[in-house]
Coordinates of N, CA and C in Angstrom, one line a residue:
M1 N -25.1 -65.0 -117.2 CA -24.5 -63.8 -117.6 C -25.6 -62.7 -117.9
K2 N -26.7 -63.2 -118.5 CA -27.8 -62.3 -118.8 C -28.5 -61.8 -117.5
M3 N -28.5 -62.6 -116.5 CA -29.0 -62.2 -115.2 C -28.2 -61.1 -114.6
K4 N -26.9 -61.2 -114.7 CA -26.0 -60.2 -114.1 C -26.2 -58.9 -114.8
A5 N -26.4 -58.9 -116.1 CA -26.6 -57.7 -116.9 C -27.9 -57.0 -116.6
T6 N -28.9 -57.9 -116.3 CA -30.2 -57.4 -116.0 C -30.2 -56.7 -114.6
I7 N -29.5 -57.3 -113.6 CA -29.4 -56.8 -112.3 C -28.6 -55.5 -112.3
L8 N -27.5 -55.5 -113.1 CA -26.7 -54.2 -113.2 C -27.5 -53.1 -113.9
S9 N -28.3 -53.4 -114.9 CA -29.1 -52.4 -115.6 C -30.2 -51.9 -114.6
L10 N -30.8 -52.8 -113.8 CA -31.8 -52.4 -112.9 C -31.2 -51.5 -111.8
T11 N -30.0 -51.8 -111.3 CA -29.3 -51.0 -110.3 C -29.0 -49.6 -110.8
V12 N -28.5 -49.6 -112.0 CA -28.1 -48.3 -112.6 C -29.4 -47.5 -112.8
A13 N -30.5 -48.1 -113.2 CA -31.8 -47.3 -113.4 C -32.3 -46.8 -112.1
I14 N -32.2 -47.6 -111.0 CA -32.6 -47.1 -109.7 C -31.8 -46.0 -109.2
L15 N -30.5 -46.1 -109.4 CA -29.6 -45.0 -109.0 C -29.8 -43.8 -109.8
A16 N -30.0 -43.9 -111.0 CA -30.2 -42.7 -111.9 C -31.5 -42.0 -111.5
A17 N -32.6 -42.8 -111.2 CA -33.8 -42.2 -110.8 C -33.7 -41.5 -109.4
S18 N -32.9 -42.1 -108.5 CA -32.8 -41.5 -107.2 C -31.9 -40.2 -107.2
C19 N -31.1 -40.1 -108.3 CA -30.2 -38.9 -108.4 C -30.9 -37.8 -109.2
G20 N -32.1 -37.9 -109.5 CA -32.8 -36.9 -110.3 C -32.8 -35.6 -109.7
T21 N -33.4 -34.6 -110.4 CA -33.5 -33.3 -109.8 C -34.5 -33.3 -108.7
A22 N -34.1 -32.8 -107.6 CA -35.0 -32.7 -106.4 C -35.1 -31.2 -106.0
T23 N -36.3 -30.8 -105.6 CA -36.4 -29.5 -105.2 C -36.8 -29.5 -103.7
H24 N -36.3 -28.6 -103.0 CA -36.6 -28.4 -101.6 C -37.1 -27.0 -101.3
T25 N -38.1 -27.0 -100.5 CA -38.6 -25.6 -100.2 C -38.2 -25.3 -98.8
V26 N -37.9 -24.0 -98.6 CA -37.5 -23.5 -97.3 C -38.4 -22.4 -97.0
D27 N -38.9 -22.4 -95.8 CA -39.9 -21.3 -95.4 C -39.1 -20.0 -95.2
E28 N -39.8 -18.9 -95.2 CA -39.2 -17.6 -95.1 C -38.5 -17.4 -93.8
G29 N -39.1 -18.0 -92.7 CA -38.4 -17.9 -91.4 C -37.0 -18.5 -91.4
T30 N -36.9 -19.6 -92.1 CA -35.5 -20.2 -92.1 C -34.6 -19.4 -92.9
V31 N -35.1 -18.8 -94.0 CA -34.2 -17.9 -94.9 C -33.8 -16.7 -94.0
E32 N -34.7 -16.1 -93.3 CA -34.3 -14.9 -92.5 C -33.3 -15.3 -91.4
E33 N -33.5 -16.5 -90.8 CA -32.6 -16.9 -89.7 C -31.2 -17.1 -90.3
L34 N -31.1 -17.8 -91.5 CA -29.8 -18.0 -92.2 C -29.2 -16.6 -92.5
R35 N -30.0 -15.7 -93.0 CA -29.4 -14.4 -93.3 C -28.9 -13.7 -92.1
R36 N -29.6 -13.8 -91.0 CA -29.2 -13.1 -89.7 C -27.9 -13.7 -89.2
V37 N -27.8 -15.0 -89.3 CA -26.5 -15.7 -88.8 C -25.4 -15.3 -89.8
F38 N -25.6 -15.3 -91.1 CA -24.6 -14.9 -92.0 C -24.1 -13.5 -91.8
D39 N -25.1 -12.5 -91.6 CA -24.7 -11.1 -91.3 C -23.9 -11.0 -90.0
Q40 N -24.4 -11.7 -89.0 CA -23.7 -11.6 -87.7 C -22.3 -12.2 -87.8
T41 N -22.1 -13.2 -88.6 CA -20.8 -13.8 -88.8 C -19.9 -12.9 -89.6
R42 N -20.4 -12.3 -90.6 CA -19.6 -11.4 -91.4 C -19.2 -10.2 -90.6
C43 N -20.1 -9.7 -89.8 CA -19.7 -8.5 -89.0 C -18.7 -8.9 -87.9
G44 N -18.9 -10.1 -87.3 CA -17.9 -10.6 -86.3 C -16.5 -10.7 -86.8
F45 N -16.4 -11.2 -88.0 CA -15.1 -11.3 -88.7 C -14.5 -9.9 -88.9
R46 N -15.3 -9.0 -89.4 CA -14.8 -7.6 -89.6 C -14.3 -7.0 -88.3
M47 N -15.1 -7.2 -87.2 CA -14.7 -6.6 -85.9 C -13.4 -7.2 -85.4
E48 N -13.2 -8.5 -85.6 CA -12.0 -9.1 -85.2 C -10.8 -8.6 -86.0
D49 N -11.0 -8.4 -87.3 CA -9.9 -7.8 -88.1 C -9.6 -6.4 -87.7
L50 N -10.6 -5.6 -87.3 CA -10.4 -4.3 -86.8 C -9.6 -4.3 -85.5
V51 N -10.0 -5.1 -84.6 CA -9.3 -5.1 -83.3 C -7.9 -5.5 -83.5
Y52 N -7.6 -6.5 -84.4 CA -6.3 -6.9 -84.7 C -5.5 -5.8 -85.3
A53 N -6.1 -5.1 -86.3 CA -5.3 -4.0 -87.0 C -5.0 -2.9 -86.0
V54 N -5.9 -2.5 -85.2 CA -5.6 -1.5 -84.2 C -4.6 -1.9 -83.2
S55 N -4.6 -3.1 -82.7 CA -3.7 -3.6 -81.8 C -2.3 -3.7 -82.4
R56 N -2.2 -4.0 -83.7 CA -0.9 -4.2 -84.3 C -0.3 -2.8 -84.6
Q57 N -1.1 -1.8 -85.0 CA -0.6 -0.5 -85.3 C -0.3 0.3 -84.1
F58 N -1.1 0.1 -83.1 CA -0.9 0.9 -81.9 C -0.8 0.0 -80.6
P59 N 0.3 -0.7 -80.5 CA 0.5 -1.7 -79.5 C 0.6 -1.1 -78.1
Y60 N 1.0 0.2 -78.0 CA 1.2 0.8 -76.7 C 0.2 1.9 -76.4
L61 N -0.9 1.8 -76.9 CA -2.0 2.8 -76.6 C -2.3 2.8 -75.1
V62 N -2.4 4.0 -74.6 CA -2.8 4.1 -73.2 C -4.3 4.4 -73.2
A63 N -5.0 3.8 -72.3 CA -6.5 4.0 -72.3 C -6.9 5.4 -72.3
D64 N -6.2 6.3 -71.7 CA -6.6 7.7 -71.7 C -6.1 8.5 -72.9
S65 N -5.4 7.9 -73.8 CA -4.8 8.6 -74.9 C -5.8 9.0 -76.0
L66 N -6.9 8.2 -76.1 CA -7.9 8.5 -77.1 C -9.3 8.5 -76.5
P67 N -10.1 9.4 -76.9 CA -11.5 9.4 -76.4 C -12.2 8.2 -76.9
P68 N -13.3 7.8 -76.3 CA -14.1 6.6 -76.8 C -14.7 6.9 -78.2
D69 N -14.8 5.9 -79.0 CA -15.4 6.0 -80.4 C -14.6 6.9 -81.3
V70 N -13.4 7.1 -81.1 CA -12.5 7.8 -82.0 C -11.6 6.8 -82.7
M71 N -11.7 6.6 -84.0 CA -10.9 5.6 -84.7 C -9.5 6.2 -84.9
P72 N -8.5 5.5 -84.5 CA -7.1 6.0 -84.8 C -6.9 6.1 -86.3
S73 N -6.1 7.1 -86.6 CA -5.7 7.3 -88.1 C -4.8 6.1 -88.4
G74 N -4.8 5.7 -89.7 CA -4.0 4.6 -90.1 C -4.8 3.3 -90.2
V75 N -6.0 3.3 -89.6 CA -6.8 2.1 -89.7 C -7.6 2.1 -91.0
P76 N -7.6 1.1 -91.9 CA -8.3 1.1 -93.1 C -9.8 1.4 -93.0
D77 N -10.3 2.3 -93.8 CA -11.7 2.6 -93.7 C -12.6 1.4 -93.9
S78 N -12.2 0.4 -94.7 CA -13.0 -0.7 -94.9 C -13.2 -1.6 -93.7
L79 N -12.5 -1.3 -92.6 CA -12.7 -2.1 -91.4 C -13.5 -1.3 -90.3
T80 N -13.8 -0.1 -90.6 CA -14.4 0.7 -89.5 C -15.9 0.7 -89.4
K81 N -16.5 0.0 -90.4 CA -18.0 0.0 -90.4 C -18.6 -1.4 -90.5
C82 N -19.7 -1.6 -90.0 CA -20.5 -2.9 -90.1 C -20.7 -3.1 -91.6
P83 N -20.3 -4.3 -92.1 CA -20.5 -4.6 -93.5 C -22.0 -4.8 -93.9
V84 N -22.9 -4.9 -92.9 CA -24.3 -5.1 -93.2 C -25.0 -3.8 -93.3
T85 N -24.9 -2.9 -92.2 CA -25.6 -1.7 -92.2 C -24.8 -0.4 -92.5
L86 N -23.5 -0.6 -92.6 CA -22.5 0.5 -92.8 C -22.5 1.5 -91.7
E87 N -22.9 1.2 -90.5 CA -22.8 2.0 -89.4 C -21.4 1.9 -88.8
P88 N -20.8 3.0 -88.4 CA -19.4 2.9 -87.8 C -19.5 2.2 -86.5
Y89 N -18.4 1.4 -86.3 CA -18.3 0.7 -85.0 C -17.9 1.6 -83.9
G90 N -18.3 1.2 -82.7 CA -17.9 1.9 -81.5 C -16.6 1.2 -81.0
I91 N -15.6 2.0 -80.6 CA -14.4 1.4 -80.2 C -14.0 2.0 -78.8
R92 N -13.5 1.1 -77.9 CA -13.1 1.6 -76.5 C -11.7 1.1 -76.3
F93 N -10.9 2.0 -75.9 CA -9.5 1.7 -75.4 C -9.5 1.6 -73.9
E94 N -9.2 0.5 -73.4 CA -9.2 0.3 -71.9 C -7.8 0.0 -71.5
I95 N -7.6 0.0 -70.2 CA -6.3 -0.2 -69.7 C -5.8 -1.6 -70.1
D96 N -6.7 -2.6 -70.1 CA -6.2 -4.0 -70.4 C -6.6 -4.5 -71.8
G97 N -7.1 -3.6 -72.7 CA -7.4 -4.1 -74.0 C -8.2 -3.1 -74.9
I98 N -8.6 -3.6 -76.0 CA -9.4 -2.8 -77.0 C -10.7 -3.6 -77.2
T99 N -11.8 -2.9 -77.2 CA -13.1 -3.5 -77.5 C -13.8 -2.8 -78.6
V100 N -14.3 -3.5 -79.6 CA -15.1 -2.9 -80.7 C -16.5 -3.5 -80.6
E101 N -17.5 -2.6 -80.8 CA -18.9 -3.0 -80.7 C -19.6 -2.6 -81.9
C102 N -20.5 -3.5 -82.4 CA -21.4 -3.1 -83.5 C -22.6 -2.4 -83.1
P103 N -23.0 -1.3 -83.6 CA -24.2 -0.6 -83.2 C -25.4 -1.2 -83.7
S104 N -25.3 -2.2 -84.6 CA -26.5 -2.9 -85.1 C -26.8 -4.1 -84.4
G105 N -26.1 -4.4 -83.3 CA -26.4 -5.5 -82.4 C -25.8 -6.8 -82.9
H106 N -24.8 -6.8 -83.7 CA -24.1 -8.0 -84.2 C -23.1 -8.5 -83.2
G107 N -22.9 -7.9 -82.0 CA -21.9 -8.3 -81.0 C -20.8 -7.4 -80.9
S108 N -19.7 -8.0 -80.4 CA -18.5 -7.2 -80.1 C -17.2 -8.2 -80.3
A109 N -16.1 -7.5 -80.3 CA -14.8 -8.2 -80.4 C -13.8 -7.5 -79.5
S110 N -12.9 -8.2 -78.9 CA -12.0 -7.5 -78.0 C -10.6 -8.3 -78.0
I111 N -9.6 -7.5 -77.6 CA -8.3 -8.1 -77.5 C -7.7 -7.6 -76.2
D112 N -7.1 -8.5 -75.4 CA -6.5 -8.1 -74.2 C -5.0 -7.9 -74.3
Y113 N -4.5 -7.0 -73.6 CA -3.0 -6.8 -73.6 C -2.3 -7.7 -72.6

Protein backbone atom coordinates (compact mmCIF):
# COMPACT_ATOMS: atom_id res chain seq x y z
CA MET A 1 0.00 0.00 0.00
CA LYS A 2 2.86 2.34 0.84
CA MET A 3 4.34 1.67 -2.60
CA LYS A 4 1.09 2.73 -4.34
CA ALA A 5 0.98 5.94 -2.30
CA THR A 6 4.59 6.69 -3.21
CA ILE A 7 3.96 6.10 -6.91
CA LEU A 8 0.81 8.23 -6.79
CA SER A 9 2.68 11.03 -5.00
CA LEU A 10 5.49 10.88 -7.53
CA THR A 11 3.02 10.96 -10.44
CA VAL A 12 1.20 13.97 -8.99
CA ALA A 13 4.52 15.76 -8.41
CA ILE A 14 5.64 15.15 -12.00
CA LEU A 15 2.31 16.32 -13.40
CA ALA A 16 2.35 19.42 -11.21
CA ALA A 17 5.87 20.26 -12.31
CA SER A 18 5.02 19.83 -15.97
CA CYS A 19 1.95 22.07 -15.65
CA GLY A 20 3.93 24.96 -14.23
CA THR A 21 4.00 28.39 -15.76
CA ALA A 22 5.68 28.33 -19.11
CA THR A 23 6.63 31.30 -21.18
CA HIS A 24 6.86 31.34 -24.92
CA THR A 25 8.52 34.00 -26.96
CA VAL A 26 7.22 35.03 -30.34
CA ASP A 27 9.33 37.07 -32.69
CA GLU A 28 8.09 40.39 -34.05
CA GLY A 29 7.63 38.96 -37.55
CA THR A 30 5.17 36.38 -36.27
CA VAL A 31 3.24 39.03 -34.36
CA GLU A 32 3.03 41.21 -37.47
CA GLU A 33 1.87 38.27 -39.59
CA LEU A 34 -0.84 37.40 -37.07
CA ARG A 35 -1.94 41.04 -36.96
CA ARG A 36 -2.08 41.19 -40.78
CA VAL A 37 -4.18 38.02 -40.98
CA PHE A 38 -6.50 39.25 -38.21
CA ASP A 39 -6.97 42.64 -39.93
CA GLN A 40 -7.63 41.01 -43.29
CA THR A 41 -10.18 38.65 -41.74
CA ARG A 42 -11.95 41.48 -39.89
CA CYS A 43 -12.14 43.52 -43.06
CA GLY A 44 -13.34 40.54 -45.09
CA PHE A 45 -16.21 39.89 -42.70
CA ARG A 46 -17.21 43.57 -42.84
CA MET A 47 -17.18 43.56 -46.65
CA GLU A 48 -19.34 40.43 -46.72
CA ASP A 49 -21.80 42.08 -44.34
CA LEU A 50 -21.89 45.17 -46.56
CA VAL A 51 -22.50 43.19 -49.75
CA TYR A 52 -25.29 41.27 -48.03
CA ALA A 53 -26.89 44.46 -46.63
CA VAL A 54 -26.83 46.21 -50.00
CA SER A 55 -28.20 43.18 -51.83
CA ARG A 56 -31.03 42.76 -49.27
CA GLN A 57 -32.04 46.44 -49.33
CA PHE A 58 -31.67 46.89 -53.05
CA PRO A 59 -32.39 43.53 -54.68
CA TYR A 60 -33.36 45.02 -58.02
CA LEU A 61 -30.59 47.52 -58.59
CA VAL A 62 -29.67 47.95 -62.20
CA ALA A 63 -25.97 48.30 -62.96
CA ASP A 64 -26.49 51.70 -64.58
CA SER A 65 -28.68 53.07 -61.79
CA LEU A 66 -25.80 54.12 -59.53
CA PRO A 67 -22.37 55.46 -60.40
CA PRO A 68 -19.36 53.49 -59.10
CA ASP A 69 -18.25 54.10 -55.50
CA VAL A 70 -21.54 55.69 -54.47
CA MET A 71 -22.93 54.02 -51.38
CA PRO A 72 -26.72 53.70 -51.51
CA SER A 73 -28.58 55.50 -48.75
CA GLY A 74 -29.96 53.23 -46.07
CA VAL A 75 -26.74 51.24 -45.65
CA PRO A 76 -25.42 51.57 -42.08
CA ASP A 77 -22.33 53.79 -41.86
CA SER A 78 -20.64 51.17 -39.70
CA LEU A 79 -20.41 48.89 -42.75
CA THR A 80 -19.08 51.39 -45.29
CA LYS A 81 -15.45 51.64 -44.10
CA CYS A 82 -12.53 49.32 -43.52
CA PRO A 83 -12.41 48.57 -39.76
CA VAL A 84 -8.61 48.78 -39.80
CA THR A 85 -7.85 51.99 -41.74
CA LEU A 86 -11.33 53.59 -41.77
CA GLU A 87 -11.02 54.20 -45.51
CA PRO A 88 -14.35 53.97 -47.37
CA TYR A 89 -14.89 50.85 -49.43
CA GLY A 90 -15.20 50.98 -53.19
CA ILE A 91 -18.45 49.49 -54.44
CA ARG A 92 -19.38 48.44 -57.98
CA PHE A 93 -22.84 47.57 -59.18
CA GLU A 94 -22.62 45.29 -62.17
CA ILE A 95 -25.23 43.56 -64.30
CA ASP A 96 -24.71 40.25 -62.54
CA GLY A 97 -23.85 41.35 -58.99
CA ILE A 98 -22.29 43.70 -56.48
CA THR A 99 -18.58 43.89 -55.65
CA VAL A 100 -17.00 45.68 -52.67
CA GLU A 101 -13.25 46.31 -52.56
CA CYS A 102 -11.05 47.47 -49.71
CA PRO A 103 -8.73 50.34 -50.71
CA SER A 104 -6.21 49.13 -48.10
CA GLY A 105 -5.59 45.88 -49.97
CA HIS A 106 -7.55 43.55 -47.69
CA GLY A 107 -9.36 41.99 -50.64
CA SER A 108 -12.90 42.11 -51.95
CA ALA A 109 -16.32 40.54 -51.52
CA SER A 110 -19.06 40.06 -54.06
CA ILE A 111 -22.49 38.61 -54.52
CA ASP A 112 -23.99 37.42 -57.78
CA TYR A 113 -27.60 37.84 -58.79
